[in-house]
Amino acid sequence: MNPGARLVILGKQGAGKGTQAIRLSRHYVVPHVSTGDTFRSAVRSGSEFGQKARKYLDAGELVPDEVVIGVVRERLTRDDTTHRGFILDGFPRTVKQACSLLEISAPKGLDLVIDLQIDTDHVLRRLAGRRVCSDCGANYNVSDNPPRVRGICDVCGGEVVQRDDDTEIAIRRRLEIYERETEPLIDWFAARDLITHVNALGSPDEVTERVVAEVDRRKQQALPPR
Ligand code: AMP
């Protein structure tokens, strides 16, 4: 495996984007860039920016494009992401964001966009049991992946809680927005030969194996012929 990768993870809420992004960031030794984690930590900090973001997050609405694009532009132009790459989780979510991403990531561009595929019934079941560490963002599920000690994060010892936006109303709203704003990106990236589809059902290990196989294949194709 050669380290470094420039990847985007797409998928409905509950498809396992966060879980896979953390694993891929370890595998390829690149930063995990999660716009949702950035906004949640701003909300917790109580900053003015966080207070503004909160009303969007709690309602399950998208933060305005200009704000999110500004956050991602700042993050992707730092040394670590410029040199080693990144795993983008939760961005882009609109065509406007995707256009900006191609501009921000030029000239190296993206290696691959991974579309984690799952149907809505499975997602609703997963989201009902989803819990997250309020400090480091690690994901758990009460039924198939609980923390070793109830309520305490295995990774950092932080408090494991249900996300404020994992209420039934906010989940439905986020899924509607996903269908309307984000699903069109699948065809958009396909038209640019940048996307691969991966079945998101199965254990986290199984899904990671499928994703890594696709990414490695793509990286191999991109190597100059010997
Ligand atoms: P996530 O953890 O990716 O589900 O994101 C949680 C919330 O953060 C979303 O419901 C939005 O309110 C906001 N958010 C995260 N990423 C974006 C984005 N790319 N565009 C707009 N809003 C976002």
Short mmCIF file of C-alpha atoms and ligand atoms in Angstrom, two decimals:
data_model
loop_
_atom_site.label_atom_id
_atom_site.label_comp_id
_atom_site.label_asym_id
_atom_site.label_seq_id
_atom_site.Cartn_x
_atom_site.Cartn_y
_atom_site.Cartn_z
CA MET A 1 0.00 0.00 0.00
CA ASN A 2 1.39 3.44 -0.85
CA PRO A 3 0.21 6.04 1.70
CA GLY A 4 -1.67 9.17 0.72
CA ALA A 5 -5.10 9.44 -0.87
CA ARG A 6 -7.54 12.12 -1.91
CA LEU A 7 -10.96 10.69 -1.24
CA VAL A 8 -14.59 11.69 -0.71
CA ILE A 9 -17.14 9.49 1.05
CA LEU A 10 -20.74 9.95 -0.04
CA GLY A 11 -23.79 8.20 1.34
CA LYS A 12 -27.04 8.68 3.21
CA GLN A 13 -27.02 9.54 6.89
CA GLY A 14 -26.29 6.27 8.69
CA ALA A 15 -24.51 4.62 5.73
CA GLY A 16 -21.34 4.48 7.84
CA LYS A 17 -19.43 7.41 6.33
CA GLY A 18 -17.89 8.48 9.67
CA THR A 19 -16.88 4.95 10.65
CA GLN A 20 -15.29 4.24 7.27
CA ALA A 21 -13.65 7.66 7.04
CA ILE A 22 -11.84 7.11 10.37
CA ARG A 23 -10.63 3.68 9.21
CA LEU A 24 -9.50 4.97 5.81
CA SER A 25 -7.69 7.87 7.39
CA ARG A 26 -5.66 5.37 9.45
CA HIS A 27 -5.12 3.06 6.50
CA TYR A 28 -3.84 5.72 4.11
CA VAL A 29 -2.35 7.92 6.88
CA VAL A 30 -4.25 11.04 5.85
CA PRO A 31 -6.39 13.53 7.80
CA HIS A 32 -10.09 12.82 8.24
CA VAL A 33 -11.96 16.00 7.38
CA SER A 34 -15.55 15.88 8.65
CA THR A 35 -17.61 19.04 8.18
CA GLY A 36 -20.25 17.68 10.60
CA ASP A 37 -17.58 17.18 13.33
CA THR A 38 -16.26 20.70 12.67
CA PHE A 39 -19.73 22.20 13.14
CA ARG A 40 -20.52 20.08 16.20
CA SER A 41 -17.32 21.15 17.88
CA ALA A 42 -18.05 24.81 17.04
CA VAL A 43 -21.51 24.40 18.61
CA ARG A 44 -19.97 22.89 21.76
CA SER A 45 -17.44 25.71 22.01
CA GLY A 46 -20.31 28.20 22.19
CA SER A 47 -18.53 30.56 19.74
CA GLU A 48 -20.58 33.00 17.68
CA PHE A 49 -19.93 30.80 14.64
CA GLY A 50 -21.13 27.78 16.63
CA GLN A 51 -24.30 29.54 17.73
CA LYS A 52 -25.11 30.37 14.12
CA ALA A 53 -24.40 26.79 12.98
CA ARG A 54 -26.55 25.32 15.75
CA LYS A 55 -29.89 26.30 14.29
CA TYR A 56 -29.10 24.47 11.05
CA LEU A 57 -27.77 21.36 12.76
CA ASP A 58 -30.65 21.01 15.20
CA ALA A 59 -33.20 21.33 12.40
CA GLY A 60 -31.32 18.92 10.13
CA GLU A 61 -30.93 21.70 7.53
CA LEU A 62 -27.79 22.36 5.47
CA VAL A 63 -25.43 25.08 6.61
CA PRO A 64 -25.22 27.64 3.74
CA ASP A 65 -22.82 26.69 0.93
CA GLU A 66 -20.55 29.76 1.32
CA VAL A 67 -19.93 28.95 4.99
CA VAL A 68 -19.13 25.26 4.44
CA ILE A 69 -17.00 25.95 1.39
CA GLY A 70 -14.99 28.50 3.40
CA VAL A 71 -14.38 25.93 6.17
CA VAL A 72 -13.25 23.26 3.70
CA ARG A 73 -11.08 25.64 1.68
CA GLU A 74 -9.23 26.64 4.86
CA ARG A 75 -8.73 22.98 5.88
CA LEU A 76 -7.65 21.63 2.48
CA THR A 77 -5.04 24.31 1.91
CA ARG A 78 -3.03 23.45 5.03
CA ASP A 79 0.29 21.60 4.64
CA ASP A 80 -0.87 18.15 5.80
CA THR A 81 -3.83 17.89 3.43
CA THR A 82 -1.98 19.50 0.53
CA HIS A 83 0.89 17.01 0.79
CA ARG A 84 -0.62 13.80 2.14
CA GLY A 85 -4.25 14.07 1.04
CA PHE A 86 -7.57 13.79 2.88
CA ILE A 87 -10.72 11.79 3.47
CA LEU A 88 -13.68 14.13 3.13
CA ASP A 89 -16.70 13.02 5.12
CA GLY A 90 -19.97 14.99 4.77
CA PHE A 91 -18.67 17.26 2.01
CA PRO A 92 -19.68 17.98 -0.70
CA ARG A 93 -23.44 17.82 -0.22
CA THR A 94 -24.57 20.07 -3.09
CA VAL A 95 -23.47 20.55 -6.69
CA LYS A 96 -22.18 24.01 -5.78
CA GLN A 97 -19.96 22.48 -3.07
CA ALA A 98 -18.74 19.81 -5.51
CA CYS A 99 -17.74 22.45 -8.09
CA SER A 100 -15.82 24.33 -5.39
CA LEU A 101 -14.12 21.13 -4.27
CA LEU A 102 -12.75 20.45 -7.74
CA GLU A 103 -11.43 23.98 -7.84
CA ILE A 104 -9.93 23.83 -4.30
CA SER A 105 -8.31 20.42 -4.88
CA ALA A 106 -6.74 21.34 -8.25
CA PRO A 107 -4.25 20.60 -9.69
CA LYS A 108 -3.93 17.19 -7.99
CA GLY A 109 -7.71 16.69 -7.95
CA LEU A 110 -9.45 13.69 -6.36
CA ASP A 111 -8.47 10.02 -6.54
CA LEU A 112 -11.95 8.69 -5.98
CA VAL A 113 -15.44 9.36 -4.60
CA ILE A 114 -16.88 6.38 -2.73
CA ASP A 115 -20.66 6.06 -2.74
CA LEU A 116 -21.68 3.92 0.24
CA GLN A 117 -24.94 2.29 -0.81
CA ILE A 118 -27.68 1.40 1.64
CA ASP A 119 -31.49 1.48 1.58
CA THR A 120 -33.54 3.82 3.75
CA ASP A 121 -35.04 1.08 6.00
CA HIS A 122 -31.58 -0.03 7.10
CA VAL A 123 -30.53 3.56 7.65
CA LEU A 124 -33.49 4.35 9.90
CA ARG A 125 -32.70 1.30 12.05
CA ARG A 126 -29.02 2.21 12.29
CA LEU A 127 -29.69 5.85 13.16
CA ALA A 128 -32.06 4.96 16.00
CA GLY A 129 -29.20 3.12 17.73
CA ARG A 130 -26.40 5.49 16.77
CA ARG A 131 -24.32 7.08 19.54
CA VAL A 132 -21.30 9.33 19.22
CA CYS A 133 -18.45 10.46 21.46
CA SER A 134 -19.03 14.10 22.37
CA ASP A 135 -15.26 14.69 22.51
CA CYS A 136 -13.60 12.87 19.59
CA GLY A 137 -16.59 12.02 17.38
CA ALA A 138 -16.03 8.21 17.41
CA ASN A 139 -19.20 6.38 16.36
CA TYR A 140 -20.98 3.56 18.19
CA ASN A 141 -24.24 1.66 17.90
CA VAL A 142 -26.15 0.37 20.91
CA SER A 143 -27.08 -2.87 19.16
CA ASP A 144 -24.01 -4.00 17.24
CA ASN A 145 -21.09 -1.80 18.28
CA PRO A 146 -21.49 -0.45 21.83
CA PRO A 147 -18.57 1.13 23.71
CA ARG A 148 -16.81 -1.35 26.07
CA VAL A 149 -18.01 0.64 29.10
CA ARG A 150 -21.54 2.02 28.75
CA GLY A 151 -21.55 5.76 27.94
CA ILE A 152 -17.73 6.06 27.82
CA CYS A 153 -15.68 6.34 24.63
CA ASP A 154 -13.18 3.49 24.02
CA VAL A 155 -10.87 5.86 22.14
CA CYS A 156 -10.62 8.93 24.40
CA GLY A 157 -12.75 8.32 27.52
CA GLY A 158 -15.21 11.07 26.51
CA GLU A 159 -18.96 10.87 27.04
CA VAL A 160 -20.87 8.78 24.47
CA VAL A 161 -24.26 10.36 23.70
CA GLN A 162 -27.05 10.42 21.15
CA ARG A 163 -26.56 13.25 18.64
CA ASP A 164 -28.94 16.19 19.11
CA ASP A 165 -29.93 15.89 15.44
CA ASP A 166 -30.72 12.16 15.62
CA THR A 167 -34.38 12.85 16.44
CA GLU A 168 -36.98 11.26 14.15
CA ILE A 169 -38.04 14.61 12.66
CA ALA A 170 -34.49 15.81 11.99
CA ILE A 171 -33.49 12.41 10.54
CA ARG A 172 -36.41 12.48 8.07
CA ARG A 173 -35.56 16.03 7.12
CA ARG A 174 -31.89 15.13 6.52
CA LEU A 175 -32.86 12.15 4.36
CA GLU A 176 -35.18 14.35 2.27
CA ILE A 177 -32.39 16.88 1.81
CA TYR A 178 -29.96 14.10 0.93
CA GLU A 179 -32.27 12.88 -1.85
CA ARG A 180 -32.86 16.36 -3.21
CA GLU A 181 -29.44 18.00 -2.88
CA THR A 182 -26.81 15.30 -2.50
CA GLU A 183 -27.99 12.27 -4.50
CA PRO A 184 -27.60 14.21 -7.80
CA LEU A 185 -23.86 14.28 -7.03
CA ILE A 186 -23.67 10.56 -7.79
CA ASP A 187 -24.38 11.21 -11.49
CA TRP A 188 -22.33 14.41 -11.38
CA PHE A 189 -19.20 12.55 -10.24
CA ALA A 190 -19.97 9.59 -12.54
CA ALA A 191 -19.94 11.96 -15.52
CA ARG A 192 -16.39 12.89 -14.47
CA ASP A 193 -15.36 9.23 -14.02
CA LEU A 194 -14.62 9.83 -10.36
CA ILE A 195 -17.08 7.59 -8.49
CA THR A 196 -17.31 3.99 -7.37
CA HIS A 197 -20.24 2.29 -5.61
CA VAL A 198 -19.70 0.12 -2.55
CA ASN A 199 -22.27 -1.98 -0.68
CA ALA A 200 -22.46 -0.48 2.85
CA LEU A 201 -24.08 -3.54 4.44
CA GLY A 202 -21.97 -5.88 6.54
CA SER A 203 -19.47 -5.44 9.34
CA PRO A 204 -17.23 -2.33 9.37
CA ASP A 205 -14.26 -4.61 8.49
CA GLU A 206 -16.05 -6.04 5.46
CA VAL A 207 -17.01 -2.61 4.17
CA THR A 208 -13.48 -1.23 4.71
CA GLU A 209 -12.04 -4.16 2.75
CA ARG A 210 -14.36 -3.41 -0.18
CA VAL A 211 -13.53 0.29 -0.13
CA VAL A 212 -9.75 -0.24 0.12
CA ALA A 213 -9.88 -2.67 -2.84
CA GLU A 214 -11.59 0.00 -4.96
CA VAL A 215 -9.24 2.80 -3.88
CA ASP A 216 -6.11 0.69 -4.43
CA ARG A 217 -7.34 -0.33 -7.87
CA ARG A 218 -7.86 3.33 -8.77
CA LYS A 219 -4.46 4.37 -7.41
CA GLN A 220 -2.84 1.55 -9.39
CA GLN A 221 -4.52 2.71 -12.62
CA ALA A 222 -3.24 6.22 -12.00
CA LEU A 223 0.42 5.11 -11.78
CA PRO A 224 2.51 5.84 -14.87
CA PRO A 225 3.28 2.65 -16.89
CA ARG A 226 6.64 1.03 -16.03
P1 AMP B 1 -23.06 15.10 9.43
O1 AMP B 1 -22.34 14.78 10.69
O2 AMP B 1 -22.19 14.98 8.21
O3 AMP B 1 -24.36 14.35 9.29
O4 AMP B 1 -23.45 16.67 9.50
C1 AMP B 1 -24.27 17.17 10.54
C2 AMP B 1 -24.88 18.49 10.13
O5 AMP B 1 -23.84 19.45 9.86
C3 AMP B 1 -25.72 18.46 8.86
O6 AMP B 1 -27.05 18.01 9.09
C4 AMP B 1 -25.66 19.93 8.44
O7 AMP B 1 -26.50 20.74 9.25
C5 AMP B 1 -24.21 20.30 8.77
N1 AMP B 1 -23.32 20.00 7.64
C6 AMP B 1 -22.27 19.12 7.63
N2 AMP B 1 -21.68 19.09 6.43
C7 AMP B 1 -22.35 19.97 5.65
C8 AMP B 1 -22.23 20.37 4.29
N3 AMP B 1 -21.28 19.85 3.48
N4 AMP B 1 -23.10 21.29 3.82
C9 AMP B 1 -24.04 21.84 4.61
N5 AMP B 1 -24.23 21.48 5.90
C10 AMP B 1 -23.40 20.55 6.43
#
